[in-house]
CSV table of C-alpha atoms in Angstrom, one decimal:
chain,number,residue,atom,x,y,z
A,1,UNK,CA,-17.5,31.1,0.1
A,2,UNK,CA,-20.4,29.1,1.0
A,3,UNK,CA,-24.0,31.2,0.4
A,4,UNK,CA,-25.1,29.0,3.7
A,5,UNK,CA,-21.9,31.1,5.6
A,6,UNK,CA,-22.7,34.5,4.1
A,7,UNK,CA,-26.0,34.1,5.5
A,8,UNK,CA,-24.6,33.3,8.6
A,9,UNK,CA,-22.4,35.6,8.7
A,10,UNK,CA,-25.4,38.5,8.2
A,11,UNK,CA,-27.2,37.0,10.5
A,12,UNK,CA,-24.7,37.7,13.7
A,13,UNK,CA,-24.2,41.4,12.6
A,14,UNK,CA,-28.1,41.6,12.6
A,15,UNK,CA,-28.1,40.2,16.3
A,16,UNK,CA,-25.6,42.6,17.0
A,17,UNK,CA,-27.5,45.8,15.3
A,18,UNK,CA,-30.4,44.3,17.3
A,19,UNK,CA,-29.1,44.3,20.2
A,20,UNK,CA,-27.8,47.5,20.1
A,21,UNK,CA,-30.9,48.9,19.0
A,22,UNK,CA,-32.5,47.2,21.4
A,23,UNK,CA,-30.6,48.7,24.4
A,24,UNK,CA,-31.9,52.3,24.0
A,25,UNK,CA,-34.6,53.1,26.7
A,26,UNK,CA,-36.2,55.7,24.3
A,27,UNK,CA,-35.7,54.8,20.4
A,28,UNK,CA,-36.5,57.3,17.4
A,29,UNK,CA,-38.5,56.7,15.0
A,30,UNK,CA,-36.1,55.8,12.6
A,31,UNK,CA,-34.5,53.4,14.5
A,32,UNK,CA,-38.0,52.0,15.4
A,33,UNK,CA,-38.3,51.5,11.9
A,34,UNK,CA,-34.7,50.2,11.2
A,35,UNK,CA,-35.3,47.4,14.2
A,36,UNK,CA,-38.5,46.2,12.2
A,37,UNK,CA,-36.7,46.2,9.1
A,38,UNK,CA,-33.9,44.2,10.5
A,39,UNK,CA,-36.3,41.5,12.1
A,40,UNK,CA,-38.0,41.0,8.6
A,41,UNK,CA,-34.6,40.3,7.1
A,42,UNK,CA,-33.5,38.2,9.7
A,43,UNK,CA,-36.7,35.7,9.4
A,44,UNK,CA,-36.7,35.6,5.6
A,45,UNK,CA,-33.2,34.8,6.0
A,46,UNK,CA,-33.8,32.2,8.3
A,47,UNK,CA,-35.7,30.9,5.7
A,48,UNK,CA,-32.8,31.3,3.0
A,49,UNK,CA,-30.1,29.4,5.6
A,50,UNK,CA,-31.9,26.5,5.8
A,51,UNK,CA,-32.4,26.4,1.9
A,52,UNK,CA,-29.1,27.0,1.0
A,53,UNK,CA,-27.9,24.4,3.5
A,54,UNK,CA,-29.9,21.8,1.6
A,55,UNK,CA,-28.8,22.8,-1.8
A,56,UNK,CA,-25.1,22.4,-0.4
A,57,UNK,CA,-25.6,19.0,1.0
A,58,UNK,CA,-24.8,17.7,-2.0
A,59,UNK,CA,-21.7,19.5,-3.0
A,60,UNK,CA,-20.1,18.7,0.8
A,61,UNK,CA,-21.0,15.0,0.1
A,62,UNK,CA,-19.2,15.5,-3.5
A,63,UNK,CA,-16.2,17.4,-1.4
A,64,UNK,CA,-15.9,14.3,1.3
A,65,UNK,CA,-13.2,12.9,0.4
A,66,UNK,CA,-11.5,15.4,-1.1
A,67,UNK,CA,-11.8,17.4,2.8
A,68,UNK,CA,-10.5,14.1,4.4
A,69,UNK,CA,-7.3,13.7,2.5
A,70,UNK,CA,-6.1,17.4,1.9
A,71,UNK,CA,-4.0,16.9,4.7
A,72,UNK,CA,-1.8,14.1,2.4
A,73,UNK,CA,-2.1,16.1,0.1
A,74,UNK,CA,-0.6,18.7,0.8
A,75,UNK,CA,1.5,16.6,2.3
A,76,UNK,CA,2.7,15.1,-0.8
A,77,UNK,CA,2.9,18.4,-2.7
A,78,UNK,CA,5.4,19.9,0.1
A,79,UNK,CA,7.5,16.0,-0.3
A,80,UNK,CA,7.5,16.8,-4.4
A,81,UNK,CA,9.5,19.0,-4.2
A,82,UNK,CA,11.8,18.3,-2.0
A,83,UNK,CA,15.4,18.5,-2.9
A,84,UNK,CA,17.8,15.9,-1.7
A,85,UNK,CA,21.1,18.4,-3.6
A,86,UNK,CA,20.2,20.8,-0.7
A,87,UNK,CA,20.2,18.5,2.2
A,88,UNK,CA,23.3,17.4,0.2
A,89,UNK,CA,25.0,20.9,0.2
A,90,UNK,CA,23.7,21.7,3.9
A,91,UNK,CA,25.7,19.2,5.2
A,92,UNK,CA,28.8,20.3,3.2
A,93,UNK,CA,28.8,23.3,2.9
A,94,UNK,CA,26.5,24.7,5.4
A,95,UNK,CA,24.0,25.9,3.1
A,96,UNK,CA,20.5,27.0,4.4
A,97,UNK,CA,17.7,25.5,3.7
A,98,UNK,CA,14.8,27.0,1.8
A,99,UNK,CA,11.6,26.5,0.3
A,100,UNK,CA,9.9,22.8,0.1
A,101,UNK,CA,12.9,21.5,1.5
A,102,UNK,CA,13.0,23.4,4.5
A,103,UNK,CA,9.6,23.0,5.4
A,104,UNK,CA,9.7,18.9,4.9
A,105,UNK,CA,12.7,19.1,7.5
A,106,UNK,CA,10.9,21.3,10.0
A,107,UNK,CA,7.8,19.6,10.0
A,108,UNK,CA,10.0,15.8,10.1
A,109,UNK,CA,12.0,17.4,13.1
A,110,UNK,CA,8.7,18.1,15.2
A,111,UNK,CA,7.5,14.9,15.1
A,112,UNK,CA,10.6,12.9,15.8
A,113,UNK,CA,14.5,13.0,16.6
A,114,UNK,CA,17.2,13.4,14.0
A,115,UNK,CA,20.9,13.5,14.3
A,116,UNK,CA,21.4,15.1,10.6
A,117,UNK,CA,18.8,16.0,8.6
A,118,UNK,CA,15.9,14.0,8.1
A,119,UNK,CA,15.0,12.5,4.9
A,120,UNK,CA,11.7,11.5,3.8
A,121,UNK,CA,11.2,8.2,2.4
A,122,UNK,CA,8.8,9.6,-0.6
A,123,UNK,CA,12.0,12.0,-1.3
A,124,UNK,CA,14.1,9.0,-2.6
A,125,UNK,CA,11.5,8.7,-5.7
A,126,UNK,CA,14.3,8.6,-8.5
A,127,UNK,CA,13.1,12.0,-11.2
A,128,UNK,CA,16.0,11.1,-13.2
A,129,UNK,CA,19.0,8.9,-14.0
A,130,UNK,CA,22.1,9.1,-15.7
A,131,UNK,CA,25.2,7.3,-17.1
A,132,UNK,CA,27.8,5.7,-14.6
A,133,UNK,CA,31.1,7.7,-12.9
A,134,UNK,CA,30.4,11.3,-12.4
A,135,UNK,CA,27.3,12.5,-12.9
A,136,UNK,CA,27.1,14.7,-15.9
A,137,UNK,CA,24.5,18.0,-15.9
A,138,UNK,CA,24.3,17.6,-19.4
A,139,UNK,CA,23.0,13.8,-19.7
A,140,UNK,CA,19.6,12.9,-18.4
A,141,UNK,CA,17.8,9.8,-18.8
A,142,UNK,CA,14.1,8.9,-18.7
A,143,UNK,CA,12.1,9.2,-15.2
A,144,UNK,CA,12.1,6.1,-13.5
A,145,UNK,CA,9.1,5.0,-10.7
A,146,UNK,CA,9.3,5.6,-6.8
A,147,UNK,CA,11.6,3.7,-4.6
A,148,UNK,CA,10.5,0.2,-4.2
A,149,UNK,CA,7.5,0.2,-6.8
A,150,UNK,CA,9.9,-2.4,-9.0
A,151,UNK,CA,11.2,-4.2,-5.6
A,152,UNK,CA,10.6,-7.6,-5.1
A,153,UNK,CA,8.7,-7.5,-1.9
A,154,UNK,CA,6.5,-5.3,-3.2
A,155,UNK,CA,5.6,-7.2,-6.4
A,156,UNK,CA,5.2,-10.0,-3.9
A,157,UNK,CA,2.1,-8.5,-2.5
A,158,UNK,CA,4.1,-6.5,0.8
A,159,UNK,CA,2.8,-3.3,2.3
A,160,UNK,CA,5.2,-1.0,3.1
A,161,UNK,CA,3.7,0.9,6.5
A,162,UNK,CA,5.8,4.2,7.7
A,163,UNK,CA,4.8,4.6,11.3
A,164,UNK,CA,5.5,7.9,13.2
A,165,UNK,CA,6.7,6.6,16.6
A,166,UNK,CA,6.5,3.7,18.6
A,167,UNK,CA,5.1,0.2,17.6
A,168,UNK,CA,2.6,-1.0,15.1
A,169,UNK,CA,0.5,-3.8,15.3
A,170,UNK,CA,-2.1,-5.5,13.4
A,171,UNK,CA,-4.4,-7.8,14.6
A,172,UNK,CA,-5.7,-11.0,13.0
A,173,UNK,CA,-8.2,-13.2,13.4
A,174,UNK,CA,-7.4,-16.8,14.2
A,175,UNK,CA,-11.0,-18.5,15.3
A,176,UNK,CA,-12.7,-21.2,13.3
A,177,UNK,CA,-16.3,-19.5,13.0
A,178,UNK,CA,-18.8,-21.7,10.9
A,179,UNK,CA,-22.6,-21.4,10.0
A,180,UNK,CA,-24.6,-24.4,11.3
A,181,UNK,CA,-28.0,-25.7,10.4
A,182,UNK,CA,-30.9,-26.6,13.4
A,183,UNK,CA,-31.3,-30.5,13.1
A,184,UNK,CA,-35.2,-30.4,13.7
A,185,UNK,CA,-37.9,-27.9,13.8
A,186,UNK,CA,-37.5,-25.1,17.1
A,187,UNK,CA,-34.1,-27.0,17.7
A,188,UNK,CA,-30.9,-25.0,18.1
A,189,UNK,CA,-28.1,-24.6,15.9
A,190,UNK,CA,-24.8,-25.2,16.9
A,191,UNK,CA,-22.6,-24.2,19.8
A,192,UNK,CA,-21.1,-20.2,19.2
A,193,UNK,CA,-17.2,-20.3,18.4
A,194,UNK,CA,-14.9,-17.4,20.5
A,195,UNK,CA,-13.4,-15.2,18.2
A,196,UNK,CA,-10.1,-14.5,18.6
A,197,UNK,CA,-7.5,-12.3,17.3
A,198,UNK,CA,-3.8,-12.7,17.5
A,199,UNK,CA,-1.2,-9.4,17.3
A,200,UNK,CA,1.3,-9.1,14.9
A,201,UNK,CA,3.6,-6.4,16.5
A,202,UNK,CA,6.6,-4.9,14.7
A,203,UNK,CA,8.6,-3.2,16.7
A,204,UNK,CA,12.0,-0.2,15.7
A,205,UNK,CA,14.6,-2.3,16.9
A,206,UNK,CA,16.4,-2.8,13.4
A,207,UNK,CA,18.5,0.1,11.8
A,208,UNK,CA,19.8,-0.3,7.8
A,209,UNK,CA,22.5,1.7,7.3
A,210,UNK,CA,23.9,3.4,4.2
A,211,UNK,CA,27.3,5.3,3.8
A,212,UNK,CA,27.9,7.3,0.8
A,213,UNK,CA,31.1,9.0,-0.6
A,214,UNK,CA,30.9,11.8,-2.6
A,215,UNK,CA,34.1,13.1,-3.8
A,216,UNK,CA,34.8,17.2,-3.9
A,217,UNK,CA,35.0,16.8,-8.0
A,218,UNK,CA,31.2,15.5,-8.0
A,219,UNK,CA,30.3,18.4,-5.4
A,220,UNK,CA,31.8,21.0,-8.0
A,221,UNK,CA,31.6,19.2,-11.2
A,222,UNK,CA,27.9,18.0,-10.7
A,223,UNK,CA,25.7,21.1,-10.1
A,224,UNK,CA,21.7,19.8,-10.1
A,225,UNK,CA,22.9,15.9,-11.0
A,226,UNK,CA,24.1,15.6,-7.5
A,227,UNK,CA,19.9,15.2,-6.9
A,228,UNK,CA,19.9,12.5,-9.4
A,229,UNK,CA,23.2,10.6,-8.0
A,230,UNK,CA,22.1,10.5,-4.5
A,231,UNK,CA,18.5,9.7,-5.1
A,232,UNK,CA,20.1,6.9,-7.4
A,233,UNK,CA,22.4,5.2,-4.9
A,234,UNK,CA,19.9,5.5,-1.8
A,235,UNK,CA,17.7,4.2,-4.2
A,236,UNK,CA,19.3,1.3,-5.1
A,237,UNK,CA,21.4,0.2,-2.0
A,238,UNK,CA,18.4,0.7,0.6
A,239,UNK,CA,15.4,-0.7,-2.1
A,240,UNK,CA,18.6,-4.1,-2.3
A,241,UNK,CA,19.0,-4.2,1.3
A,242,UNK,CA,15.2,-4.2,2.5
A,243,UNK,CA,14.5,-6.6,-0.5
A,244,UNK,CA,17.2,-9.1,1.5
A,245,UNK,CA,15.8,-8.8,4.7
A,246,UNK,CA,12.0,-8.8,4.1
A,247,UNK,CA,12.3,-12.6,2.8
A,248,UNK,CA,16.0,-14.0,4.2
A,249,UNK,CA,16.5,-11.7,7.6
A,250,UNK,CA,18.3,-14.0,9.9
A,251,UNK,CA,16.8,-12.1,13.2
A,252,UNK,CA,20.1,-11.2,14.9
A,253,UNK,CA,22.9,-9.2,14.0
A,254,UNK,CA,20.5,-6.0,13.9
A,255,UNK,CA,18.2,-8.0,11.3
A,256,UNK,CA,14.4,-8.3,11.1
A,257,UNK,CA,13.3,-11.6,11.4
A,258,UNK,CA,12.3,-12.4,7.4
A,259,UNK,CA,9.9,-14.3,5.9
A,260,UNK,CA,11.6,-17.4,5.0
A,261,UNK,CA,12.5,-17.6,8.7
A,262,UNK,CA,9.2,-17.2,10.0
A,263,UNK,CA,8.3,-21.0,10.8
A,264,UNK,CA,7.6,-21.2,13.8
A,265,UNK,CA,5.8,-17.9,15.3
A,266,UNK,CA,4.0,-17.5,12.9
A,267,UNK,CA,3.9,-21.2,11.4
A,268,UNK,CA,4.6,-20.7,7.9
A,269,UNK,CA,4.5,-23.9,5.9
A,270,UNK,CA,7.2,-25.2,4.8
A,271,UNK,CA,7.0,-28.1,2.3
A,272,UNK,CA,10.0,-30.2,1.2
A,273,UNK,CA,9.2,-31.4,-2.4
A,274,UNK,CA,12.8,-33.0,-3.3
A,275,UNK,CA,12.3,-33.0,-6.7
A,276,UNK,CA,13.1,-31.6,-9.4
A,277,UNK,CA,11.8,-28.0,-10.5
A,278,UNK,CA,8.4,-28.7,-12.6
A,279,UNK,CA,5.0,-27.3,-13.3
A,280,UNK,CA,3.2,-30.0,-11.5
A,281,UNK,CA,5.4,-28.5,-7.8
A,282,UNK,CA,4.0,-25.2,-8.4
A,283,UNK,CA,0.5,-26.6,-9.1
A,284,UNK,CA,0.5,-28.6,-5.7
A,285,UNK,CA,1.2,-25.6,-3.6
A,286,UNK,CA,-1.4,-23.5,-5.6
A,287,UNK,CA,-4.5,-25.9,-4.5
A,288,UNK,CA,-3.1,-26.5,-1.1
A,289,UNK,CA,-3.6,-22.6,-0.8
A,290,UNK,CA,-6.7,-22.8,-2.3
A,291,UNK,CA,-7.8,-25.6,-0.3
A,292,UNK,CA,-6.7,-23.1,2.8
A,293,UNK,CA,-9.1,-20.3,1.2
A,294,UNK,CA,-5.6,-18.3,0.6
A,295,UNK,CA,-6.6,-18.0,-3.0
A,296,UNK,CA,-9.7,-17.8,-4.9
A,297,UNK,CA,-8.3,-19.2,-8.3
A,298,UNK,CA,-5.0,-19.7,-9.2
A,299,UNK,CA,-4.1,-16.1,-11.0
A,300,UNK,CA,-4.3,-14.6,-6.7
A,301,UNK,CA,-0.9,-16.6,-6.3
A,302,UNK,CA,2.4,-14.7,-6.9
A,303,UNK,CA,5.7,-17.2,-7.0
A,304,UNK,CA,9.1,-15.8,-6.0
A,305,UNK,CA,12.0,-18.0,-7.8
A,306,UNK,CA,15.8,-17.6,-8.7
A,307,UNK,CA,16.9,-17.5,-11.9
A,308,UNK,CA,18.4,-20.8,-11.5
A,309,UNK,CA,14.2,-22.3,-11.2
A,310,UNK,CA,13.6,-20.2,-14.4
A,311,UNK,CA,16.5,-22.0,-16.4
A,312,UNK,CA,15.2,-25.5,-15.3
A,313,UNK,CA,12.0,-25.0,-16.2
A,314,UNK,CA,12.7,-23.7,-19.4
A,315,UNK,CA,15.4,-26.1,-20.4
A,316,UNK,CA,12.2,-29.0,-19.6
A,317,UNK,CA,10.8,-30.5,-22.6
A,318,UNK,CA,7.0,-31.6,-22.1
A,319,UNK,CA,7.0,-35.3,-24.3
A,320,UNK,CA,5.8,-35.1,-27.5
A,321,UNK,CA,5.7,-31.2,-27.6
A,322,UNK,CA,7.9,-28.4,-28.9
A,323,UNK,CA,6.7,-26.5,-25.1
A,324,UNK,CA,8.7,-26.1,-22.2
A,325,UNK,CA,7.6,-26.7,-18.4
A,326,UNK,CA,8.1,-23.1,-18.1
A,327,UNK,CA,5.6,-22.3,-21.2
A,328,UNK,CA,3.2,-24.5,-19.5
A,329,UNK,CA,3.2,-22.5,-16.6
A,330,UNK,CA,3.1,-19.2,-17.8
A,331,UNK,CA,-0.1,-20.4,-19.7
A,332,UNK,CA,-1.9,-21.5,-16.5
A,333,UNK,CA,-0.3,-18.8,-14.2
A,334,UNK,CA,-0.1,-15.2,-15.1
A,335,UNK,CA,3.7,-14.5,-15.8
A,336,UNK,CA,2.9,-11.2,-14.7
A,337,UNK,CA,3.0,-13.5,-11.1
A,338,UNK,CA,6.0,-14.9,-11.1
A,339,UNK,CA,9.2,-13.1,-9.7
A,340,UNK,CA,12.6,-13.8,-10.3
A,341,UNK,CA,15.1,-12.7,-8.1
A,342,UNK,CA,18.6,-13.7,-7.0
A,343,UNK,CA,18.5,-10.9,-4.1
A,344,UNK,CA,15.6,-12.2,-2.3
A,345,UNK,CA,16.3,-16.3,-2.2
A,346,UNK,CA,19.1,-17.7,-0.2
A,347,UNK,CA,21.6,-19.1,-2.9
A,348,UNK,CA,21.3,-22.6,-4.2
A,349,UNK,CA,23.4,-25.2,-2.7
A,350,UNK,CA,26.2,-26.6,-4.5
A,351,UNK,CA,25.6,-29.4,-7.2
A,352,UNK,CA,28.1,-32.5,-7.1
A,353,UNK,CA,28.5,-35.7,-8.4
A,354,UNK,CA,26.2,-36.8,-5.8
A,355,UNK,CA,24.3,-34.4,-4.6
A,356,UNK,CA,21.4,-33.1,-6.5
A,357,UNK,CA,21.8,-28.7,-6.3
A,358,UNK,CA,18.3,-27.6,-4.1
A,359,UNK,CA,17.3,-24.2,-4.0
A,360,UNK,CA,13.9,-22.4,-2.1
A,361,UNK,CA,11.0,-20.5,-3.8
A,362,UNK,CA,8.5,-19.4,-2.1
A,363,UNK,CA,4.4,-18.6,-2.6
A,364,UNK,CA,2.1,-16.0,-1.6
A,365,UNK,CA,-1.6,-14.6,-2.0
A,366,UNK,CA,-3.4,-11.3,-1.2
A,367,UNK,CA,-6.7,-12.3,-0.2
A,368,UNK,CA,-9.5,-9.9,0.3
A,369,UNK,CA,-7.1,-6.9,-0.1
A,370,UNK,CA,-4.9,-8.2,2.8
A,371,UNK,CA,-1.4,-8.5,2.4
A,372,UNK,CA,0.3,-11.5,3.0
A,373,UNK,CA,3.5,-9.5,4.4
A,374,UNK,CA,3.8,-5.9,6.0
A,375,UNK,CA,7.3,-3.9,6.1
A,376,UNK,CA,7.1,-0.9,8.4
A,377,UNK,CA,10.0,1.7,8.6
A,378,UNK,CA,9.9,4.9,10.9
A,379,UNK,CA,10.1,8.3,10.7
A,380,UNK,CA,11.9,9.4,7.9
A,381,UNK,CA,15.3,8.5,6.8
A,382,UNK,CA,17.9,10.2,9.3
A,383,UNK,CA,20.5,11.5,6.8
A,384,UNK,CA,24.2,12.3,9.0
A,385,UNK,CA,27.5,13.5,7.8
A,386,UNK,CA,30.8,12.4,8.6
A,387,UNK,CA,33.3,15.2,8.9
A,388,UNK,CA,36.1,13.7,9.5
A,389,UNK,CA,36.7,10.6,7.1
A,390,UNK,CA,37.4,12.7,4.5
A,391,UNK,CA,38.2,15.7,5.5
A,392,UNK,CA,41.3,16.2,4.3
A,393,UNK,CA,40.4,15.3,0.6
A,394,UNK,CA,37.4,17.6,0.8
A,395,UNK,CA,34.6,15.0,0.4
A,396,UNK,CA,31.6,14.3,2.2
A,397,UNK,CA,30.6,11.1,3.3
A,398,UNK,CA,26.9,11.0,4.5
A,399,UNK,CA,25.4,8.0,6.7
A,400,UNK,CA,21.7,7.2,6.1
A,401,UNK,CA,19.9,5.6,8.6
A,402,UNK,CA,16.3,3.7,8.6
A,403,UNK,CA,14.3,1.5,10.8
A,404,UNK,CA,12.2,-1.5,9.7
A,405,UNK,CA,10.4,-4.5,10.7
A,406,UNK,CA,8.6,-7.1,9.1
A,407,UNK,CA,5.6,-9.1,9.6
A,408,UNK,CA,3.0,-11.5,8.1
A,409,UNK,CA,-0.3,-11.4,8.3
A,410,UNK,CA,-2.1,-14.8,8.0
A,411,UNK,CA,0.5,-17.5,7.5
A,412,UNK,CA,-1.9,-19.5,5.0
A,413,UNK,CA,-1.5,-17.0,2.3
A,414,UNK,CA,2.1,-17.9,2.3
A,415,UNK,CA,4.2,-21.2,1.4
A,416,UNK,CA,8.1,-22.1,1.7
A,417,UNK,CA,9.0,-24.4,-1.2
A,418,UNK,CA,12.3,-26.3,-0.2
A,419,UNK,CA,14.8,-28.6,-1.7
A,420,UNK,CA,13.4,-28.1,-5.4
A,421,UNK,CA,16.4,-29.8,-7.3
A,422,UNK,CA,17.9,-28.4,-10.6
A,423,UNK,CA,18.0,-32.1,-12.2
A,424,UNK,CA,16.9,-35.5,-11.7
């Protein structure tokens, strides 16, 4: 405890003995005494208060932060350990919930609606992995890293945003506001320049789904692996799925609206470079975002490409050298940068005898430690069984269900690279 509160705390049962004291018509001597004993205390700890609180001012200063984010953290600790086998069993069997677990649940439950049992996103962080078929107790792997922190949006600079309820919006400046210099001596400088904002909203109008089929062997056969095997597939369905939609959601059909669709609100450029895949594309759309103030220098850009880009600019010979385009590249560019995905991209159109095959990469920049795209999902993930599929085999089949939107933030930190050809 703080000295500054102990004093305190001596002070108010001095007021109190005071007061008492104080209330007698006829006092003894002894209390007489005792009341001027107690006033002498009281002002040299007056005197003592205000000392202490100066010598503490430091240490709260030093404890700032750490008093702002206790709340996540002991947030987090409670998520840690979390246990996905018990939701698991719950559901099947009926199994109450306890410890960690059951407090994550309670505390998800008051602050939203839940068919099943909810399921928080941090939970689906994958401790441990093992060998394919049935899970076996016996066999574990090495730990892998939190759900999405390999995922293609996320290397591409996205921000995943989990909002509690309702809609999310970020607003963005969009006015031209320049410096300008007075022309003579008491003249004025140029006219002032509105600034303006524009919203980008994300709304919970899109649900991902994910149905799972656990057999009764794997309930009985499994023990503690069943955490591992349904942390895995979550994992890797969901972390596939959002991937897709963040870059090629259509917009209808229950989709977010992705990034590659995003031309017209917000304009997103789009530049057609019908040729074929070479260092000198990627260079182009570097400067143009640099020209845009998108990017400081060319290692802020991040390039998303399919495999198919990889193999062309590999299999390029520069004239005269032993290097590749794709050597050059990594050489100017940080391969760290460059993503290669063949979730994320629509597929390449068809090659024929006389059409050249075209595929679409796309560019983007964090600049001044603002995303170029944000993903937001809600709540937690709403984890429901079906008991009826397979009942009569004496599985359980489980139905997760998320929602997410997607955004971008300023369209200049972002470029659509289309029709890049796979040969001459």
């Amino acid at each position: 405890m703080l000295q500054s509160v102990k004093i305190a705390r001596r002070q108010s049962e001095i007021r109190q003995e005071l007061a008492t004291l104080a209330a007698k018509p006829e006092p003894t001597e002894d209390e007489t005494l005792s009341m001027e004993t107690l006033d002498a205390e009281y002002r040299t700890n007056e005197t003592r208060y205000r000392a202490a609180l100066v010598g503490e001012d430091e240490e709260r200063r030093a404890a700032k932060d750490d008093f702002e984010s206790r709340e996540g953290s002991e947030w987090a600790e409670l998520v840690a350990g979390f246990e996905v086998r018990q939701v698991a069993l719950s559901i099947d069997e009926g199994r109450a919930l306890d410890g960690r677990t059951a407090e994550v649940v309670e505390e998800l439950r008051s602050q939203g609606g839940y068919r099943g049992l909810p399921v928080p996103w941090e939970a689906l962080e994958t401790r441990s992995t093992v060998s394919t078929g049935t899970p076996d107790p016996k066999t574990t792997a090495p730990i892998i890293d939190r759900l999405f922190a390999e995922s293609v949006a996320a290397r591409m600079g996205c921000r995943m945003v989990n909002v509690g309820s309702g809609e999310i919006e970020y607003p963005v400046t969009t006015s031209a506001v320049s410096a300008s210099w007075a022309a003579t001596e008491g003249g004025n400088i140029g006219d002032p320049v509105a600034y303006t904002t524009v919203d980008r909203p994300m709304k919970p109008d899109n649900t991902l789904g994910v149905r799972m089929a656990i057999s009764r062997k794997t309930l009985k056969q499994s023990g503690a692996a069943l955490e591992a095997a349904v942390r895995r597939d979550m994992n890797g369905a969901i972390g596939e799925a959002m991937d897709a939609a963040v870059f090629q959601g259509s917009g209808s059909n229950g989709q977010p609206t992705g990034v590659l669709n995003l031309t017209v609100t917000p304009a997103i450029t789009s530049t057609d470079v019908s040729a074929i895949a070479s260092y000198s594309i990627f260079r182009d759309a570097v400067r143009r975002m640099m020209d845009a103030n998108a990017a400081m220098n060319p290692s802020a850009a991040r390039l998303l490409i399919r495999p198919l880009t990889w193999s062309v600019l590999d299999d390029a010979l520069i004239s005269g050298t032993s290097d590749t385009e794709w050597d050059r590249f990594t050489r100017r560019f940080s391969a760290a940068n460059v993503v290669i995905s063949d979730n994320a991209l629509p597929a390449s159109e068809p090659e024929d005898a006389t059409d050249k095959g075209a595929h679409t990469c796309l560019l983007t920049a964090v600049t001044g430690g603002v995303p170029p795209i944000f993903c937001a999902t809600w709540g937690a993930i709403d984890l429901v069984r079906d008991a009826y599929t397979d009942a009569a085999s004496g599985g359980l089949r489980l139905t997760a269900l998320s929602t997410m939107d997607v955004t971008v933030s300023r369209p200049q930190q972002l470029e659509i690279l289309t029709n890049v050809q796979d040969r001459a």
